[in-house]
Structures are given as structure tokens and as C-alpha cells.
Short mmCIF file of N, CA and C in Angstrom, two decimals:
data_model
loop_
_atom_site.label_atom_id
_atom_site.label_comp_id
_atom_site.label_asym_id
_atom_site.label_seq_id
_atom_site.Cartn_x
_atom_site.Cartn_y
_atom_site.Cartn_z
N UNK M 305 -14.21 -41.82 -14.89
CA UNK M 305 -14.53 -40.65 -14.10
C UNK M 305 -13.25 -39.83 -13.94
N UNK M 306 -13.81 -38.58 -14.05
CA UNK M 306 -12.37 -37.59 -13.95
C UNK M 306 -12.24 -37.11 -12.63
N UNK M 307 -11.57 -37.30 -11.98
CA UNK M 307 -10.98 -35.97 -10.58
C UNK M 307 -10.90 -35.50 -10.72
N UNK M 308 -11.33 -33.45 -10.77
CA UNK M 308 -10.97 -32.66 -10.82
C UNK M 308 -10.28 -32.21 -9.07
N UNK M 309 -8.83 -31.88 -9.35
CA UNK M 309 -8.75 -31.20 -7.63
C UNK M 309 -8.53 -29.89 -8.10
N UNK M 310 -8.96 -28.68 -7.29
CA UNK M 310 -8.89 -27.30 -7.70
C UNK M 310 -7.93 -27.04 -6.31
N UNK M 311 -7.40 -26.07 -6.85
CA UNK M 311 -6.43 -25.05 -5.67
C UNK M 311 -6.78 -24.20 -5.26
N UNK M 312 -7.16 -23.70 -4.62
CA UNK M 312 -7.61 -22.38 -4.27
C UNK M 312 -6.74 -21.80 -3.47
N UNK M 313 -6.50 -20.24 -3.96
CA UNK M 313 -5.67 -19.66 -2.91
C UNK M 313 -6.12 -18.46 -2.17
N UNK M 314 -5.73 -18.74 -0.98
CA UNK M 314 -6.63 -17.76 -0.32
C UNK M 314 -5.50 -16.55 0.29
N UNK M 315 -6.19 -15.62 -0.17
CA UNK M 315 -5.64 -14.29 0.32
C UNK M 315 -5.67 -13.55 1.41
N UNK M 316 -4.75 -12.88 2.76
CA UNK M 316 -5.88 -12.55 3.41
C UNK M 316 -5.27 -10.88 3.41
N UNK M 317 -5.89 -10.52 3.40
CA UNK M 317 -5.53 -8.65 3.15
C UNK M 317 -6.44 -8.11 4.26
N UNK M 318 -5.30 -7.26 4.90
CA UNK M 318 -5.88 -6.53 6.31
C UNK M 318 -6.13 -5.44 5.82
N UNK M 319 -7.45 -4.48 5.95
CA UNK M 319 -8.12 -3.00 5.64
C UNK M 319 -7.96 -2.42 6.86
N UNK M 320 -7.71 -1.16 6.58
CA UNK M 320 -7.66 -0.02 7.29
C UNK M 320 -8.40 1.25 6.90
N UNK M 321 -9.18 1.51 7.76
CA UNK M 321 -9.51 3.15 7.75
C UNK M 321 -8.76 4.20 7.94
N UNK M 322 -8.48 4.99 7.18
CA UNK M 322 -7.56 6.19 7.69
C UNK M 322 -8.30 7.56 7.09
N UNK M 323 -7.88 8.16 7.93
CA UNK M 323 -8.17 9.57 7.54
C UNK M 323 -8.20 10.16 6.20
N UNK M 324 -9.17 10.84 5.72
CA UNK M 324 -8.76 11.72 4.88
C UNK M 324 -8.15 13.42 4.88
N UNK M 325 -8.87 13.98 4.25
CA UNK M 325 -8.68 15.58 4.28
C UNK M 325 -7.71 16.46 3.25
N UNK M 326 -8.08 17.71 3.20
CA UNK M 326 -7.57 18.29 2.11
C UNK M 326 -6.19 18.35 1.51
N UNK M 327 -6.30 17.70 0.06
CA UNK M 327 -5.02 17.74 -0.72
C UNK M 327 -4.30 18.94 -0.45
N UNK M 328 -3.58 19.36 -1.09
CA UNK M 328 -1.99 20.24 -1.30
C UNK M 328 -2.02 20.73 -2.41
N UNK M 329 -1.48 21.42 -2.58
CA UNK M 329 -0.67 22.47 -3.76
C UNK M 329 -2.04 22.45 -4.79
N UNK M 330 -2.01 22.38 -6.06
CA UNK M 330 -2.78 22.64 -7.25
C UNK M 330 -4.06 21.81 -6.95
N UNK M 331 -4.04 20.88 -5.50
CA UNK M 331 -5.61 19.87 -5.51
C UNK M 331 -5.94 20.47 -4.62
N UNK M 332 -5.74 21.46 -3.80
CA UNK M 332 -6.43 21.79 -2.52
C UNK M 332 -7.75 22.10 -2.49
N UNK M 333 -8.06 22.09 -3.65
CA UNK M 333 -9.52 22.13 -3.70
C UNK M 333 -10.64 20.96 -4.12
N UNK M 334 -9.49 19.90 -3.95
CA UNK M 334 -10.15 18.35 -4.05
C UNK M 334 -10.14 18.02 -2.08
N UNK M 335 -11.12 17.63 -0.98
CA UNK M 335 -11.26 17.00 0.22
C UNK M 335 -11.75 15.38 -0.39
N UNK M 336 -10.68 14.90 0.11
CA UNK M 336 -10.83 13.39 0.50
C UNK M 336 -11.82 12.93 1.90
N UNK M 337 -12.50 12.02 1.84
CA UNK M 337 -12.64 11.46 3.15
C UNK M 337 -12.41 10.23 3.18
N UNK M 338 -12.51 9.50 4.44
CA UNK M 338 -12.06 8.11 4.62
C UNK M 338 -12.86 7.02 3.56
N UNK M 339 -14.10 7.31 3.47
CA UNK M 339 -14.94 6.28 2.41
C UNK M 339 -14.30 6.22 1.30
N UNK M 340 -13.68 7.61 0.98
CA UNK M 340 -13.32 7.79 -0.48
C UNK M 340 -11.60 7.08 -0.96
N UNK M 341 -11.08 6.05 0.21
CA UNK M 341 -9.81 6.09 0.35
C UNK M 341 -9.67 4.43 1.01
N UNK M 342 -9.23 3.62 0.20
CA UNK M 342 -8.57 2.42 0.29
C UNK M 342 -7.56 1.77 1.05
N UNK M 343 -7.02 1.55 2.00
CA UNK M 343 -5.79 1.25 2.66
C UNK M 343 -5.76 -0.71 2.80
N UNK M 344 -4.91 -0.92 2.08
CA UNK M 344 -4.88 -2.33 2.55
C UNK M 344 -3.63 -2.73 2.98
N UNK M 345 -3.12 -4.13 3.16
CA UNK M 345 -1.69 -4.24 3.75
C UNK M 345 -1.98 -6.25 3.50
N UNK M 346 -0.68 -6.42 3.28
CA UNK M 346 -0.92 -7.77 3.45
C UNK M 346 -0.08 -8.49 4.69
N UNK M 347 -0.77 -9.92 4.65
CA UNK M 347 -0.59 -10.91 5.83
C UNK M 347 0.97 -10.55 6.44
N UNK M 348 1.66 -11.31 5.16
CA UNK M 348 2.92 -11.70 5.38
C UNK M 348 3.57 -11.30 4.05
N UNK M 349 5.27 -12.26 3.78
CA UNK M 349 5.94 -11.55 2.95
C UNK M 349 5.35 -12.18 1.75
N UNK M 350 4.65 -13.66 1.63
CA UNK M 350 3.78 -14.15 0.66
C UNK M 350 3.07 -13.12 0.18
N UNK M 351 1.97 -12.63 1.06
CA UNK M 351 1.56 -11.92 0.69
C UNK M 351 1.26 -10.55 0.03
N UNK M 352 2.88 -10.28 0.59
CA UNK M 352 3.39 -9.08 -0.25
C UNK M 352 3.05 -9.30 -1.53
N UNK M 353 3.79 -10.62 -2.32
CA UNK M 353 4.30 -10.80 -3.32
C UNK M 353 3.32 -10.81 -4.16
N UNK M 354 2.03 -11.42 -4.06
CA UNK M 354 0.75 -11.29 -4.45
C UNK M 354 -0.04 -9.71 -4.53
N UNK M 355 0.28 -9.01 -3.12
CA UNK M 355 -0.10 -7.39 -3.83
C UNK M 355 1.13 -7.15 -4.89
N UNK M 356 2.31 -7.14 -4.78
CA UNK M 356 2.80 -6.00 -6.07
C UNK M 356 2.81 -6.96 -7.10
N UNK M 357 2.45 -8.24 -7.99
CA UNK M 357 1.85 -8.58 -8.58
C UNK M 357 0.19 -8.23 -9.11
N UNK M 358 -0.22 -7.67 -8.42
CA UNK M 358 -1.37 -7.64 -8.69
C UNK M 358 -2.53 -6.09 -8.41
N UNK M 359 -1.43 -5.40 -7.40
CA UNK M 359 -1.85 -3.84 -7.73
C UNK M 359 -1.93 -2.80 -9.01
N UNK M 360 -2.55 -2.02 -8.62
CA UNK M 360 -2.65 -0.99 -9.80
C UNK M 360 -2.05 -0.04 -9.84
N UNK M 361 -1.73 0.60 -11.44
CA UNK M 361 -0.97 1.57 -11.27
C UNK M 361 -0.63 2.51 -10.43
N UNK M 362 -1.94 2.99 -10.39
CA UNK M 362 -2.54 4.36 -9.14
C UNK M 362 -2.21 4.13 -7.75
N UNK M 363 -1.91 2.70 -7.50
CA UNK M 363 -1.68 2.56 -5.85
C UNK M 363 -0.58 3.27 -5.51
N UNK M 364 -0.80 3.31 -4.23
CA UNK M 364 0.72 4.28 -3.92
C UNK M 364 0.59 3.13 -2.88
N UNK M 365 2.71 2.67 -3.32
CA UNK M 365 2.97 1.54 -2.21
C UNK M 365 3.75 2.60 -0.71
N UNK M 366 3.74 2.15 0.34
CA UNK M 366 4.36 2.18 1.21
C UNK M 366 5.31 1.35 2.26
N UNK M 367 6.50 1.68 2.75
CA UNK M 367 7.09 0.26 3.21
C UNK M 367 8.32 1.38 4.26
N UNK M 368 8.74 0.10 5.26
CA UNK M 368 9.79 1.22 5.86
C UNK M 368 10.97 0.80 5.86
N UNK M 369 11.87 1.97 5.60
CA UNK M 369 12.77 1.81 4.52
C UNK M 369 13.95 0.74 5.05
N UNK M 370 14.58 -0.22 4.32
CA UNK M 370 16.13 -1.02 5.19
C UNK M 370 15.37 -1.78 6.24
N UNK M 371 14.26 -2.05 6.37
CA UNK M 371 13.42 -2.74 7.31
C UNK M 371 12.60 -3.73 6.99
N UNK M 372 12.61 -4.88 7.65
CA UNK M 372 11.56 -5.95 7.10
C UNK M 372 10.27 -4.88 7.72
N UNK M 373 9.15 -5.20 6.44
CA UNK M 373 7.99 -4.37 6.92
C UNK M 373 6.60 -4.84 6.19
N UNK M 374 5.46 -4.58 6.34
CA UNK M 374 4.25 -4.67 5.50
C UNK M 374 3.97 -3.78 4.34
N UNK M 375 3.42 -4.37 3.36
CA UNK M 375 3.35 -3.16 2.01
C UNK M 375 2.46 -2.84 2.32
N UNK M 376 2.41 -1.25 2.49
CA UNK M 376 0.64 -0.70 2.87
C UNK M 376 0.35 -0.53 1.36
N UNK M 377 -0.71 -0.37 1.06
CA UNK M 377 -1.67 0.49 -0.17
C UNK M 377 -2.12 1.27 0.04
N UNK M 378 -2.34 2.93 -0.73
CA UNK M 378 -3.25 3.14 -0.70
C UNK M 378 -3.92 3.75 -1.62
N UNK M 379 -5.32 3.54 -2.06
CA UNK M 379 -5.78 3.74 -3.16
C UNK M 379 -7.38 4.60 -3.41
N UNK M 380 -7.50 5.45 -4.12
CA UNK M 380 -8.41 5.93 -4.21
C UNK M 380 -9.49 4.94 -4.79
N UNK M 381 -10.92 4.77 -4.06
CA UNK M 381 -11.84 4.16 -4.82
C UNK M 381 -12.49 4.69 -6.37
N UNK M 382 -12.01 5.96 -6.65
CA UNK M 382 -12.68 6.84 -8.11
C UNK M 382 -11.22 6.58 -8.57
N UNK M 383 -11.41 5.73 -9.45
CA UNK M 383 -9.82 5.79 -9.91
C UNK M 383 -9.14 6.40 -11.32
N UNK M 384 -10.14 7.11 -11.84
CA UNK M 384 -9.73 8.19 -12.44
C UNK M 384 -9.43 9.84 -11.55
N UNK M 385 -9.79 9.74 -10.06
CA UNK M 385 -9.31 10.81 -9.74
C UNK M 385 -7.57 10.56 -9.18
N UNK M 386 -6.70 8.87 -8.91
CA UNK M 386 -5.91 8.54 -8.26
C UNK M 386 -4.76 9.79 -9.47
N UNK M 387 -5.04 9.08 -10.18
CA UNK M 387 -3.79 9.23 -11.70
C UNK M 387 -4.02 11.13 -11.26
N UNK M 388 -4.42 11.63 -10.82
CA UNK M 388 -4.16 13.19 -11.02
C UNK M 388 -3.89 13.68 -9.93
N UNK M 389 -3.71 12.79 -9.36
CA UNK M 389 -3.23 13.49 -7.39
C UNK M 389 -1.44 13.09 -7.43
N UNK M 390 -0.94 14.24 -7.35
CA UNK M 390 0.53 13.63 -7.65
C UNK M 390 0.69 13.46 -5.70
N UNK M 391 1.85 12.74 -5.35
CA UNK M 391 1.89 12.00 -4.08
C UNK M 391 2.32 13.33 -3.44
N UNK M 392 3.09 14.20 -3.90
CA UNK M 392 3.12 15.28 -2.73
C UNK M 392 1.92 16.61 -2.72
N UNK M 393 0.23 16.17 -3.35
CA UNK M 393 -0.55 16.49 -2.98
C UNK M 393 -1.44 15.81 -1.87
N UNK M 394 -1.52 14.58 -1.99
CA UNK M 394 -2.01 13.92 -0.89
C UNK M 394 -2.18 14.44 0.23
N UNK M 395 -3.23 14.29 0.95
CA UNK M 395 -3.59 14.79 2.43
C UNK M 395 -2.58 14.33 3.06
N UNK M 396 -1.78 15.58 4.34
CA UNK M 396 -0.63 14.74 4.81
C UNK M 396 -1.51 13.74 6.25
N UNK M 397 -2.51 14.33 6.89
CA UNK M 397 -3.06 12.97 7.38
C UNK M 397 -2.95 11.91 7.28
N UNK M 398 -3.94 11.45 5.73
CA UNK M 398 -3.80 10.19 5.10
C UNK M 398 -2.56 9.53 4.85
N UNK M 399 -1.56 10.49 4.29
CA UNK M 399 0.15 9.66 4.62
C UNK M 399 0.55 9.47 5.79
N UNK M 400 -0.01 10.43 6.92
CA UNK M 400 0.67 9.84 8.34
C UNK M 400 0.07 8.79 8.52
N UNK M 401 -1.37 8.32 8.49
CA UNK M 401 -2.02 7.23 9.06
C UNK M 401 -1.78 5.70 8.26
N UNK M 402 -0.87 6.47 7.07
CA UNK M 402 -0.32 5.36 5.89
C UNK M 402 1.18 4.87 6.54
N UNK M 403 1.36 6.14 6.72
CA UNK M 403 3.24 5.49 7.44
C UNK M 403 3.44 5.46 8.88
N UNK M 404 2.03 5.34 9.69
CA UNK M 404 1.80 4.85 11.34
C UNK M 404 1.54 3.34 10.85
N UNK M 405 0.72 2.56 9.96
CA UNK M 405 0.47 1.33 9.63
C UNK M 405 1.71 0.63 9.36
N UNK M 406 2.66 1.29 8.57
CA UNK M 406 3.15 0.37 8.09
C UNK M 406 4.70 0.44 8.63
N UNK M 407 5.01 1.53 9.98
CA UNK M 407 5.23 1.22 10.88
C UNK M 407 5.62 0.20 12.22
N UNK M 408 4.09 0.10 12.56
CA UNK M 408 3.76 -0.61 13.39
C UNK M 408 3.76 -2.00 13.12
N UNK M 409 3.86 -1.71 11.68
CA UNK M 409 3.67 -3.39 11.05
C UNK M 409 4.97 -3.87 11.07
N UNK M 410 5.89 -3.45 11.24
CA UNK M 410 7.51 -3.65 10.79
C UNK M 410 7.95 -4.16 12.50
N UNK M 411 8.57 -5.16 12.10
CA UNK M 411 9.03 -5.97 13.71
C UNK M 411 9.72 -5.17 14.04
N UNK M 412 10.76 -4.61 13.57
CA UNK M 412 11.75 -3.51 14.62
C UNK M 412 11.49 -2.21 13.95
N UNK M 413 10.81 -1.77 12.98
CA UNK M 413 10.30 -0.61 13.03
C UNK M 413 9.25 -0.33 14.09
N UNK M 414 8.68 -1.02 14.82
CA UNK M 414 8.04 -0.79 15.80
C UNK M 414 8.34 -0.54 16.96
N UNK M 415 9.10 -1.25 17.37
CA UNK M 415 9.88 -0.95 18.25
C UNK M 415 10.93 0.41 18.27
N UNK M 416 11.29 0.96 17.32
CA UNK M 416 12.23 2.33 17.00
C UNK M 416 10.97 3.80 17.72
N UNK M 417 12.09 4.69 18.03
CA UNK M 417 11.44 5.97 18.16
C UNK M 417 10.55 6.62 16.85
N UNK M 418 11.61 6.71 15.68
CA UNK M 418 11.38 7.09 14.67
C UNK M 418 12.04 5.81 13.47
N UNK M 419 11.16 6.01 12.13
CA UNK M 419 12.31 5.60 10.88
C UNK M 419 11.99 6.10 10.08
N UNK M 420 12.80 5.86 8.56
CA UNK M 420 12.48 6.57 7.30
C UNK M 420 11.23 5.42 6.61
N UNK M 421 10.66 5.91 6.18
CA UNK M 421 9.62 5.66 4.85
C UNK M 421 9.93 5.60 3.88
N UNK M 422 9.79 4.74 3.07
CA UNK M 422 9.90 5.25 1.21
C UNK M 422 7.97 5.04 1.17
N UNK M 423 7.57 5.28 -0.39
CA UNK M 423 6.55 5.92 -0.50
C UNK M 423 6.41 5.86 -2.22
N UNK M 424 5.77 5.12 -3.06
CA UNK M 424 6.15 5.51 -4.58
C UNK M 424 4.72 5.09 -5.38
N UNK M 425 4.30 5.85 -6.66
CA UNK M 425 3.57 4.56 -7.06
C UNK M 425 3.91 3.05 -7.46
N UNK M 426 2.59 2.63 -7.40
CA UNK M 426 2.74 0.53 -7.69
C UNK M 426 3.56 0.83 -8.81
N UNK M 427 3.23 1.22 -10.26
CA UNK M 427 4.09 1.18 -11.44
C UNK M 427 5.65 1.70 -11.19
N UNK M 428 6.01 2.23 -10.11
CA UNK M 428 7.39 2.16 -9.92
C UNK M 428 8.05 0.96 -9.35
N UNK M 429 7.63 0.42 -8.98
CA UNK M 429 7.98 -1.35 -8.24
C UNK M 429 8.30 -2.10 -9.54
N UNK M 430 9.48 -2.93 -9.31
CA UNK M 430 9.99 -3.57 -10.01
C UNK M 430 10.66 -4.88 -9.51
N UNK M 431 9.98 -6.27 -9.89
CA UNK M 431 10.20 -7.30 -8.92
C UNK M 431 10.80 -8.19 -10.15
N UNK M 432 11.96 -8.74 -9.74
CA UNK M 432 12.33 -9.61 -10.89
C UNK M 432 12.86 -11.11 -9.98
N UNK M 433 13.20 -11.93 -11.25
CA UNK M 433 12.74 -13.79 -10.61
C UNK M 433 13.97 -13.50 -9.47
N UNK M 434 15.69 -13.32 -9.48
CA UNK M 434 16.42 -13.35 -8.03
C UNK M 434 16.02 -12.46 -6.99
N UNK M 435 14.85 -11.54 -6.94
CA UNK M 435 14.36 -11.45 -5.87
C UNK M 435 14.01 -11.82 -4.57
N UNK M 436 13.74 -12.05 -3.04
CA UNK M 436 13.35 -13.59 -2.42
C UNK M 436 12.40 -12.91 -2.15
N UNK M 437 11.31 -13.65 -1.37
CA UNK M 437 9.73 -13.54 -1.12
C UNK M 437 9.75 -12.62 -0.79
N UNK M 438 8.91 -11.23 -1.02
CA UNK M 438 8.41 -9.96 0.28
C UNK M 438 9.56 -9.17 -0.20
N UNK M 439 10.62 -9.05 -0.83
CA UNK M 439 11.70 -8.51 -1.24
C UNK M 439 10.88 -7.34 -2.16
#
């Protein structure tokens, strides 16, 4: 008789609703709404490591900057419309309610009045093996 033991790993990814509303510059005539708009974030720094492994091009990561923090996502569900929204068309709503999350998620970014954001697509992330977890 064989044992099979399986591993399973369990993920846990926190969703968020955020706002949509009208793009910028050359899309302003594309309106987003919240259905149409993805926000996820993970647990911990494990779990970081598992989204930018495993996101898509089109995601746009978020994080706050020089700060331990949560990787927000966010991603259009039509994902042939993501690839044509360049990031400084984006509804600025949807980026505030992107960089209030991931914010609040940050142990002493939360605590601060204000901080900086970075903001890029997933295909700009670049994680190599001397990295440490959530890095």
C-alpha cells in the first residue's frame, strides 16, 4: 500500500472594494466602477511572496515606500482593457482607495500623518533568490 501525503497550501488573500470612476488623459472616456476593479492584498510577508510570484502582468503593485507594508493589487477584471490604461490614467479615486489600503496596512505607515507610495506594474517587480521574505 502506498501513502500518498499531499500538501496543501493555503492562501489567504484579503479583497477590497474600492471605488471606481473616470480615467484621465486619452481614457477619459473609459468609467470604471467598483465591480469592474480587483483589489487584493496579502496576509503577511509569506504571502507577499506568493502574490509577486504569481501576479499578472497588468496588475499594478502598490506598497509604501522604505516601509514594511502589504502589497496591494489592483487589477482590472476585462483584462484586455488593463494593458491600455497607462497608470497615470487611472481613476485618481481608485489610487487613493489603493494607497489608503496599503497604508493602513503598514505598521508604522499607519501610524504616520502622511508617506510616500511607490506604485508600478507586476512586470516591473523583480525578485531574485538573496532577497528575504516580503522583500
Amino acid at each position: 500500500t502506498v501513502l500518498a501525503i499531499v500538501l496543501v497550501l493555503v492562501v489567504m488573500v484579503f479583497y477590497y472594494t474600492i471605488r471606481g470612476g473616470q480615467c484621465l488623459n486619452d481614457h477619459s472616456h473609459i468609467t470604471l466602477s467598483s465591480s469592474d476593479i480587483i483589489c487584493y492584498v496579502g496576509r503577511d510577508k509569506h504571502e507577499n511572496e506568493y502574490l509577486i510570484q504569481y501576479g499578472w502582468p497588468g496588475d499594478i503593485w502598490f506598497h509604501v515606500d522604505g516601509l514594511s507594508s502589504a502589497h496591494v493589487y489592483f487589477r482590472l477584471k476585462n483584462v484586455d482593457t488593463v494593458s491600455s490604461i497607462p497608470l497615470d490614467d487611472l481613476p485618481p479615486d481608485s489610487v487613493y482607495d489603493m494607497m489608503q489600503i496599503c497604508k493602513n496596512n503598514s505598521i508604522a505607515g499607519c501610524k504616520l500623518a502622511s508617506c510616500k507610495m511607490v506604485y508600478t506594474p507586476h512586470s516591473n517587480l523583480k525578485k531574485t533568490f538573496d532577497m528575504e521574505s516580503g522583500a
